Structure formats: C-alpha cells, structure tokens
Short mmCIF file of C-alpha atoms in Angstrom, two decimals:
data_model
loop_
_atom_site.label_atom_id
_atom_site.label_comp_id
_atom_site.label_asym_id
_atom_site.label_seq_id
_atom_site.Cartn_x
_atom_site.Cartn_y
_atom_site.Cartn_z
CA MET K 1 -7.31 -6.87 -11.29
CA PHE K 2 -9.10 -10.19 -11.17
CA SER K 3 -10.09 -10.70 -14.82
CA GLY K 4 -10.86 -14.09 -16.35
CA LYS K 5 -8.34 -16.74 -15.33
CA ASN K 6 -7.53 -14.86 -12.13
CA LYS K 7 -10.42 -16.21 -10.13
CA GLY K 8 -7.83 -17.94 -7.94
CA ALA K 9 -6.23 -14.53 -7.34
CA LEU K 10 -9.49 -13.12 -5.99
CA SER K 11 -10.03 -16.00 -3.59
CA GLU K 12 -6.41 -15.73 -2.36
CA PHE K 13 -6.85 -11.98 -1.89
CA LEU K 14 -10.06 -12.43 0.09
CA ALA K 15 -8.50 -15.23 2.15
CA GLY K 16 -5.64 -12.85 3.00
CA ILE K 17 -8.11 -10.24 4.22
CA LYS K 18 -10.09 -12.82 6.18
CA ASP K 19 -6.99 -14.36 7.81
CA GLY K 20 -5.70 -10.90 8.67
CA LEU K 21 -8.92 -9.63 10.28
CA PRO K 22 -8.51 -11.09 13.81
CA LEU K 23 -5.09 -9.45 14.11
CA GLN K 24 -6.61 -6.02 13.57
CA LEU K 25 -7.89 -6.23 17.14
CA ALA K 26 -4.28 -5.63 18.19
CA VAL K 27 -3.45 -3.19 15.39
CA ILE K 28 -6.30 -0.72 15.96
CA PRO K 29 -5.59 0.21 19.62
CA PHE K 30 -1.87 0.45 18.74
CA GLY K 31 -2.74 2.91 15.92
CA ILE K 32 -4.99 4.95 18.20
CA VAL K 33 -2.20 5.20 20.81
CA PHE K 34 0.20 6.32 18.07
CA GLY K 35 -2.19 9.03 16.84
CA MET K 36 -2.61 10.34 20.38
CA VAL K 37 1.06 10.34 21.44
CA GLY K 38 2.11 11.80 18.07
CA LEU K 39 0.23 15.01 18.84
CA GLU K 40 1.37 14.94 22.46
CA ALA K 41 4.99 14.77 21.29
CA GLY K 42 4.47 17.99 19.38
CA LEU K 43 4.07 16.62 15.85
CA THR K 44 1.40 18.25 13.68
CA PRO K 45 -1.71 16.23 12.80
CA LEU K 46 -0.46 16.02 9.19
CA GLN K 47 2.99 14.75 10.21
CA THR K 48 1.40 12.20 12.53
CA PHE K 49 -1.07 11.03 9.88
CA PHE K 50 1.40 10.71 7.03
CA MET K 51 4.02 9.00 9.17
CA SER K 52 1.64 6.04 9.23
CA SER K 53 1.88 5.63 5.47
CA ILE K 54 5.48 6.79 4.91
CA LEU K 55 7.04 4.75 7.74
CA PHE K 56 4.25 2.19 8.20
CA GLY K 57 5.76 0.44 11.22
CA GLY K 58 3.92 0.64 14.55
CA ALA K 59 6.66 0.37 17.16
CA SER K 60 9.12 2.44 15.13
CA GLN K 61 6.59 5.27 14.77
CA ILE K 62 6.03 5.43 18.53
CA VAL K 63 9.81 5.42 19.08
CA PHE K 64 9.96 8.36 16.64
CA THR K 65 7.48 10.38 18.73
CA GLN K 66 9.37 9.64 21.96
CA LEU K 67 12.70 10.71 20.50
CA TYR K 68 11.19 13.77 18.86
CA ALA K 69 9.55 14.88 22.12
CA THR K 70 12.92 14.79 23.90
CA GLY K 71 14.72 16.78 21.23
CA THR K 72 16.95 14.04 19.83
CA PRO K 73 19.32 15.09 17.02
CA PHE K 74 18.27 14.13 13.48
CA THR K 75 20.87 11.40 12.78
CA ILE K 76 20.31 9.54 16.05
CA LEU K 77 16.54 9.78 15.64
CA VAL K 78 16.59 8.36 12.09
CA THR K 79 19.11 5.63 13.04
CA THR K 80 17.22 4.48 16.13
CA VAL K 81 13.82 4.49 14.38
CA SER K 82 15.19 2.54 11.40
CA ALA K 83 17.00 0.09 13.69
CA VAL K 84 13.63 -0.94 15.12
CA ASN K 85 12.65 -2.07 11.61
CA LEU K 86 15.85 -3.99 10.83
CA ARG K 87 14.09 -7.26 11.59
CA HIS K 88 12.09 -6.85 8.38
CA ILE K 89 15.20 -7.96 6.48
CA LEU K 90 14.51 -11.41 7.92
CA TYR K 91 10.90 -11.40 6.71
CA GLY K 92 12.02 -10.48 3.21
CA LEU K 93 14.62 -13.23 3.36
CA VAL K 94 11.98 -15.84 4.16
CA MET K 95 9.42 -14.42 1.74
CA SER K 96 11.84 -14.01 -1.18
CA GLU K 97 11.59 -17.76 -1.79
CA TYR K 98 7.93 -17.23 -2.75
CA LEU K 99 8.14 -13.76 -4.27
CA ARG K 100 11.43 -13.57 -6.17
CA HIS K 101 9.86 -14.56 -9.51
CA LEU K 102 7.34 -11.68 -9.44
CA PRO K 103 7.75 -8.54 -11.57
CA LEU K 104 9.47 -5.56 -9.90
CA TYR K 105 6.27 -3.54 -9.21
CA TRP K 106 4.80 -6.50 -7.32
CA ARG K 107 7.93 -6.90 -5.22
CA ILE K 108 7.98 -3.18 -4.41
CA LEU K 109 4.31 -3.20 -3.40
CA LEU K 110 4.58 -6.37 -1.30
CA GLY K 111 7.85 -5.17 0.24
CA TYR K 112 6.11 -1.98 1.36
CA LEU K 113 3.24 -4.00 2.88
CA LEU K 114 5.50 -6.54 4.61
CA THR K 115 4.86 -5.98 8.33
CA ASP K 116 5.09 -8.37 11.31
CA GLU K 117 1.43 -9.29 11.11
CA ALA K 118 1.17 -9.66 7.34
CA PHE K 119 4.33 -11.75 7.37
CA ALA K 120 3.00 -14.05 10.09
CA ILE K 121 -0.39 -14.52 8.40
CA SER K 122 0.75 -14.99 4.82
CA HIS K 123 3.78 -17.10 5.68
CA LEU K 124 1.33 -19.60 7.17
CA ARG K 125 -0.49 -19.66 3.83
CA PHE K 126 2.71 -19.91 1.75
CA THR K 127 3.92 -22.95 3.66
CA GLN K 128 0.64 -24.86 3.17
CA LYS K 129 0.68 -27.85 0.84
CA HIS K 130 -1.63 -26.63 -1.96
CA SER K 131 0.53 -23.85 -3.40
CA SER K 132 -0.76 -21.76 -6.31
CA ASP K 133 0.51 -19.21 -8.81
CA ALA K 134 -1.67 -16.56 -7.20
CA MET K 135 -0.42 -16.99 -3.62
CA HIS K 136 1.09 -13.51 -3.57
CA TYR K 137 -2.46 -12.12 -3.61
CA HIS K 138 -2.81 -13.54 -0.10
CA LEU K 139 -0.02 -11.23 1.11
CA LEU K 140 -1.61 -8.36 -0.80
CA GLY K 141 -4.88 -8.99 1.07
CA SER K 142 -3.34 -9.37 4.54
CA GLY K 143 -1.06 -6.38 3.88
CA LEU K 144 -3.83 -4.09 2.62
CA ILE K 145 -6.28 -4.86 5.44
CA LEU K 146 -3.55 -4.03 7.95
CA TRP K 147 -2.55 -0.90 6.05
CA SER K 148 -6.15 0.38 5.97
CA CYS K 149 -6.77 -0.32 9.66
CA TRP K 150 -3.48 1.36 10.57
CA GLN K 151 -4.36 4.57 8.66
CA ILE K 152 -7.90 4.70 10.05
CA SER K 153 -6.86 4.05 13.65
CA THR K 154 -4.10 6.69 13.41
CA LEU K 155 -6.77 9.15 12.30
CA ILE K 156 -9.05 8.15 15.21
CA GLY K 157 -6.15 8.75 17.62
CA ILE K 158 -5.42 12.17 16.09
CA ILE K 159 -9.07 13.21 16.42
CA ALA K 160 -9.71 11.67 19.86
CA GLY K 161 -6.34 12.49 21.48
CA PRO K 162 -6.92 16.19 22.23
CA THR K 163 -10.27 15.45 23.93
CA ILE K 164 -8.56 13.35 26.62
CA PRO K 165 -7.54 15.34 29.74
CA ASP K 166 -3.85 15.53 30.75
CA ASN K 167 -4.25 13.75 34.06
CA PHE K 168 -5.14 10.54 32.22
CA GLN K 169 -1.38 10.02 31.68
CA LEU K 170 -1.76 8.93 28.08
CA GLY K 171 2.02 8.91 27.64
CA PHE K 172 2.07 5.80 29.83
CA ALA K 173 0.28 3.97 27.01
CA VAL K 174 3.64 3.85 25.19
CA PRO K 175 5.44 1.44 27.56
CA LEU K 176 2.15 -0.46 27.94
CA THR K 177 1.86 -0.94 24.18
CA PHE K 178 5.45 -2.18 24.05
CA ILE K 179 4.82 -4.52 27.00
CA ALA K 180 1.98 -6.01 24.96
CA VAL K 181 4.42 -6.59 22.07
CA VAL K 182 7.41 -7.84 24.08
CA ILE K 183 5.91 -10.14 26.73
CA PRO K 184 4.42 -12.72 24.32
CA SER K 185 7.77 -12.92 22.49
CA LEU K 186 9.69 -13.94 25.65
CA THR K 187 9.36 -17.67 25.00
CA HIS K 188 13.01 -18.78 25.29
CA PHE K 189 15.81 -17.95 27.70
CA PRO K 190 17.89 -15.96 25.15
CA GLN K 191 14.91 -13.67 24.48
CA ILE K 192 14.40 -13.06 28.21
CA PHE K 193 18.15 -12.53 28.73
CA ALA K 194 18.23 -10.03 25.85
CA GLY K 195 15.33 -8.09 27.40
CA VAL K 196 16.80 -8.07 30.91
CA SER K 197 20.24 -7.00 29.64
CA SER K 198 18.87 -4.23 27.48
CA GLY K 199 16.52 -2.98 30.21
CA THR K 200 19.33 -2.88 32.78
CA ALA K 201 21.67 -1.17 30.34
CA ALA K 202 18.97 1.42 29.62
CA LEU K 203 19.00 2.44 33.30
CA ILE K 204 22.80 2.41 33.56
CA PHE K 205 23.37 4.46 30.40
CA GLN K 206 20.71 7.11 31.14
CA PHE K 207 23.46 9.73 31.53
CA LEU K 208 24.37 9.51 27.82
CA PRO K 209 23.32 12.53 25.76
CA PHE K 210 20.88 12.56 22.80
CA ASN K 211 19.02 9.42 23.90
CA LEU K 212 22.04 7.40 22.77
CA TRP K 213 21.24 4.97 25.58
CA ILE K 214 18.45 3.44 23.47
CA ILE K 215 20.74 2.24 20.71
CA ILE K 216 23.57 1.30 23.14
CA SER K 217 21.18 -0.72 25.35
CA ALA K 218 19.66 -2.38 22.29
CA ILE K 219 23.13 -3.46 21.18
CA CYS K 220 23.78 -4.89 24.70
CA GLY K 221 20.50 -6.84 24.46
CA ILE K 222 21.24 -8.14 20.97
CA ILE K 223 24.73 -9.30 22.00
CA ALA K 224 23.37 -10.92 25.18
CA GLY K 225 20.63 -12.72 23.26
CA THR K 226 22.85 -13.88 20.40
CA ALA K 227 25.70 -14.99 22.69
CA SER K 228 23.41 -16.89 25.06
CA SER K 229 21.66 -18.75 22.27
CA TYR K 230 25.05 -19.70 20.79
CA LEU K 231 26.21 -20.98 24.19
CA MET K 232 22.99 -22.92 24.75
CA ASP K 233 23.22 -24.47 21.29
CA SER K 234 26.81 -25.64 21.82
CA ARG K 235 25.89 -27.01 25.27
CA ASP K 236 22.96 -28.91 23.73
CA THR K 237 25.18 -30.46 21.05
CA LYS K 238 27.69 -31.49 23.74
CA THR K 239 25.06 -33.33 25.77
CA GLU K 240 23.80 -35.04 22.62
CA GLU K 241 27.29 -36.27 21.82
CA LYS K 242 27.53 -38.10 25.16
CA PRO K 243 26.99 -41.84 24.84
CA MET U 1 10.69 20.84 7.77
CA ILE U 2 13.36 18.71 9.46
CA VAL U 3 10.57 16.52 10.88
CA TRP U 4 9.31 15.70 7.40
CA LEU U 5 12.86 14.92 6.32
CA ALA U 6 13.29 12.60 9.31
CA ILE U 7 9.99 10.84 8.55
CA ILE U 8 10.97 10.38 4.91
CA CYS U 9 14.54 9.19 5.68
CA ALA U 10 13.31 6.68 8.27
CA GLY U 11 10.60 5.64 5.80
CA ILE U 12 13.13 5.01 3.03
CA LEU U 13 15.40 3.00 5.36
CA THR U 14 12.43 0.96 6.61
CA PHE U 15 11.29 0.24 3.06
CA ALA U 16 14.88 -0.70 2.17
CA ALA U 17 14.93 -3.25 5.01
CA ARG U 18 11.70 -4.80 3.70
CA PHE U 19 12.54 -4.69 0.01
CA LEU U 20 16.27 -5.51 0.12
CA THR U 21 15.90 -9.27 0.16
CA LEU U 22 13.04 -9.18 -2.37
CA SER U 23 15.27 -7.25 -4.78
CA HIS U 24 17.69 -9.27 -6.83
CA LEU U 25 20.62 -7.27 -5.43
CA MET U 26 21.00 -9.30 -2.26
CA PRO U 27 22.43 -12.75 -1.80
CA LYS U 28 19.74 -15.29 -0.98
CA THR U 29 21.13 -16.00 2.47
CA LEU U 30 22.69 -13.98 5.26
CA PRO U 31 25.30 -15.27 7.73
CA ILE U 32 23.65 -17.35 10.45
CA TRP U 33 24.95 -15.12 13.28
CA LEU U 34 23.40 -12.07 11.61
CA GLN U 35 20.03 -13.80 11.16
CA LEU U 36 20.19 -14.84 14.81
CA ALA U 37 21.13 -11.34 16.00
CA MET U 38 18.24 -9.76 14.10
CA LYS U 39 15.76 -11.89 16.02
CA PHE U 40 16.75 -10.01 19.17
CA VAL U 41 16.31 -6.53 17.72
CA PRO U 42 12.63 -5.93 18.65
CA VAL U 43 12.82 -7.20 22.23
CA SER U 44 16.10 -5.32 22.85
CA VAL U 45 14.99 -1.96 21.44
CA LEU U 46 11.52 -2.05 22.97
CA THR U 47 12.70 -3.13 26.45
CA ALA U 48 15.28 -0.33 26.37
CA ILE U 49 12.32 2.04 26.03
CA ILE U 50 9.93 0.28 28.44
CA VAL U 51 12.24 0.14 31.48
CA PRO U 52 13.23 3.84 31.69
CA ALA U 53 9.62 4.85 30.91
CA ILE U 54 8.69 3.10 34.16
CA PHE U 55 11.66 3.84 36.44
CA ILE U 56 12.97 7.23 35.33
CA SER U 57 11.12 10.37 36.38
CA PRO U 58 10.18 12.44 33.32
CA GLU U 59 10.58 15.65 35.36
CA THR U 60 13.94 15.13 37.06
CA GLY U 61 15.50 12.38 34.93
CA THR U 62 16.40 10.38 38.05
CA LEU U 63 15.59 6.83 39.11
CA ILE U 64 12.47 6.50 41.28
CA ILE U 65 11.54 3.31 43.12
CA GLN U 66 9.54 4.59 46.11
CA ASP U 67 6.07 6.05 45.51
CA ASN U 68 6.34 5.16 41.84
CA LEU U 69 2.81 4.32 40.70
CA ARG U 70 4.03 3.22 37.28
CA ILE U 71 5.81 0.15 38.73
CA GLY U 72 2.55 -1.33 40.04
CA ALA U 73 0.69 -0.54 36.84
CA ALA U 74 3.46 -2.08 34.73
CA ILE U 75 3.50 -5.28 36.81
CA ILE U 76 -0.26 -5.70 36.35
CA ALA U 77 0.10 -5.00 32.61
CA ILE U 78 2.90 -7.60 32.33
CA ILE U 79 0.75 -10.22 34.07
CA VAL U 80 -2.22 -9.39 31.81
CA ALA U 81 -0.01 -9.48 28.70
CA TYR U 82 1.41 -12.85 29.74
CA TYR U 83 -1.95 -14.51 30.30
CA THR U 84 -4.13 -12.84 27.64
CA ARG U 85 -1.55 -11.98 24.93
CA SER U 86 -3.99 -9.19 24.08
CA THR U 87 -2.85 -5.66 23.21
CA VAL U 88 -6.20 -4.15 24.16
CA ALA U 89 -6.34 -5.87 27.56
CA THR U 90 -2.73 -4.93 28.35
CA ILE U 91 -3.08 -1.23 27.52
CA ILE U 92 -6.45 -0.85 29.24
CA SER U 93 -5.46 -2.75 32.41
CA GLY U 94 -2.24 -0.73 32.79
CA LEU U 95 -3.98 2.59 32.25
CA CYS U 96 -6.84 1.69 34.63
CA VAL U 97 -4.40 0.71 37.39
CA ILE U 98 -2.44 3.95 37.09
CA TRP U 99 -5.66 6.01 37.05
CA LEU U 100 -6.97 4.19 40.12
CA LEU U 101 -3.67 4.61 41.99
CA THR U 102 -3.46 8.31 41.03
CA PHE U 103 -7.00 9.11 42.18
CA TRP U 104 -6.54 7.01 45.33
CA GLN U 105 -3.71 9.21 46.56
#
C-alpha cells in the first residue's frame, strides 16, 4: 500500500489514526451501549454484530434497536433509521472537493468510512495550508481507527450485556447516549428551538401508530430550526442595513 | 429474515447518503435551504427519541411527571454533558443517579 514514493501516504495515514484516537473515548462507550441494547431489543448477537459493519452509524443503529423492540413495521423502521443518516450527504458535499479526483474504489471506500467523527477530524486536515496528493490517506486512517473501535466495542457490549442484571435499567443508557450527542450541538438558538419543537411534538404525537411520531416530530424540529435560522438571518441583515 | 433485510436496506440507504456526493452523479451543490435543513436532522431526530424515553412510561404508554426518577437522572446527565462534553461522563452520571434513586426508594 505504501510502496516507494508513497512515504507521504504512510505519514498521512498514521496522522489520521493519531488524530482520530482521542475521539475513540466517545466511540467505545457508545458501541458498548449499542451491543447491550441490541440484544435487549431482541436482536440476535449476529444481527447486532453485523449491523455495526453494514449500517456503521452509531445513533441510527440504536434507533434501529428501539424501533425493532416496539414492533415497528419494516418501511417505517428503514425510513426512520436512514433519515438519521441523511446528514452524511452534507459531509460528502464538503469532502467531494478533496476527493472527487480519486478513482471509484477509493471514493466507495472513503464514502463507507465517512462518519461524523472521521469527517470532523479529516476535514481539519484537508483545510490546512500544506495540502498533499496523499491527503485522502488521512481520512482512511481516521475512518479505519473508528471502524475498528466500533466493531470491537459492539462485540464487548454483546458479550458483557447479558451479565448485567435487569434492575440496572440499561435501556436508560439510550436517551443518555443521545443526550451526550445532542447537548454539545446546541450552540445556537435555531438548534435549541429545533430540539425543543421536536421534543414537544414527540410527546404530543405519541398516539400515532407504528412509532410514526419519531419522523413527524423530527420534521417539526427540522422546520422549526430551518425557519428560525432564516428569520434570524433576515433580521440580522436588516439591522446591518440601518445607517 | 426480515431483520437482516431491514439492516441491509438501511445500510444501503446510509451508504448512498455518504457516497452520493462523492459519486459523479450529483451536482456539486445543493440548494441552500436543503443544506440548512439537513443540519437540523440529528438534533431533531435524537430529541424526538430522548424526550419520550424520559417522560413516557414504557409499561402504560402514558405521560408521567410525578415520581418519575428518569427526569432527575436526565437533568443531571444534561448538566454533565453541558459542562464536560464527554460521552462517558454523561452516560455514567445518568445511570448512577437512576440507580441511586431506585435503590433509595
């Protein structure tokens, strides 16, 4: 992989792994929780384990287990789970500037490895001044370290889950994990407004069948967030226009 | 069997979301409103799952405010998440609070 002239590729690859390492502190407990709740939801150990490589998206996998446990119909389950990963279109959009020239197999591999964390880490590298022809190896490194930790921690969760007694309320780890993801992202009013709207809608629409309230509430949150940031933007431009 | 099919379908759609803009099939840019809307997808979907997981009883499916131990645990977890931004600290603090409250009763 790193023959001859590709010494730069090796150092980019290793830098990707090194830059990605601190983030694994958040990835590993998330993976363990997934492994545990996967079994609790009634999935087999094999289904739980392979979901981590087939889907490879933390939050969406936990959403899958929750919907599966409550007997959600196939179409709604697949739609809701995939909706959680829609944001990845944005990552691809940003990354395509740096990756479009690569051969197809590289773009497929890096597309598969493009998660929140790998995007965050490697985008930092891509926007640095000293760009190189081997920069994509950085994303390969940050993507692979995350992928490996995700598979291993899922396995730990699958093995450790059944040893934990029922009264430890492990299911409660699901909202807690999501709190850990959501709270740091609430940096601007539109984000907070989107969360509050979607949370309120989720309580109001509880009566809907097939867990449809998740997707309906999410749409309410997305509209609330988008509309409020539009309004704030136009208000800001108005104040700027004043003499 | 249907579970495997669901995993594979969701997997394909997720990969499509990641690969779409890296393929040469897509235009280089998306409408601004769509890019903006996508930024609100994670917080909206995840909050829609968090809130009922705290306030709705898993047994009866009704709203519970009084004697709901999960509210206290969630508040502590939110505070910990806000100040530490750490997944480990958030999960462990929330679980410890709910264990303490449960055994206290």
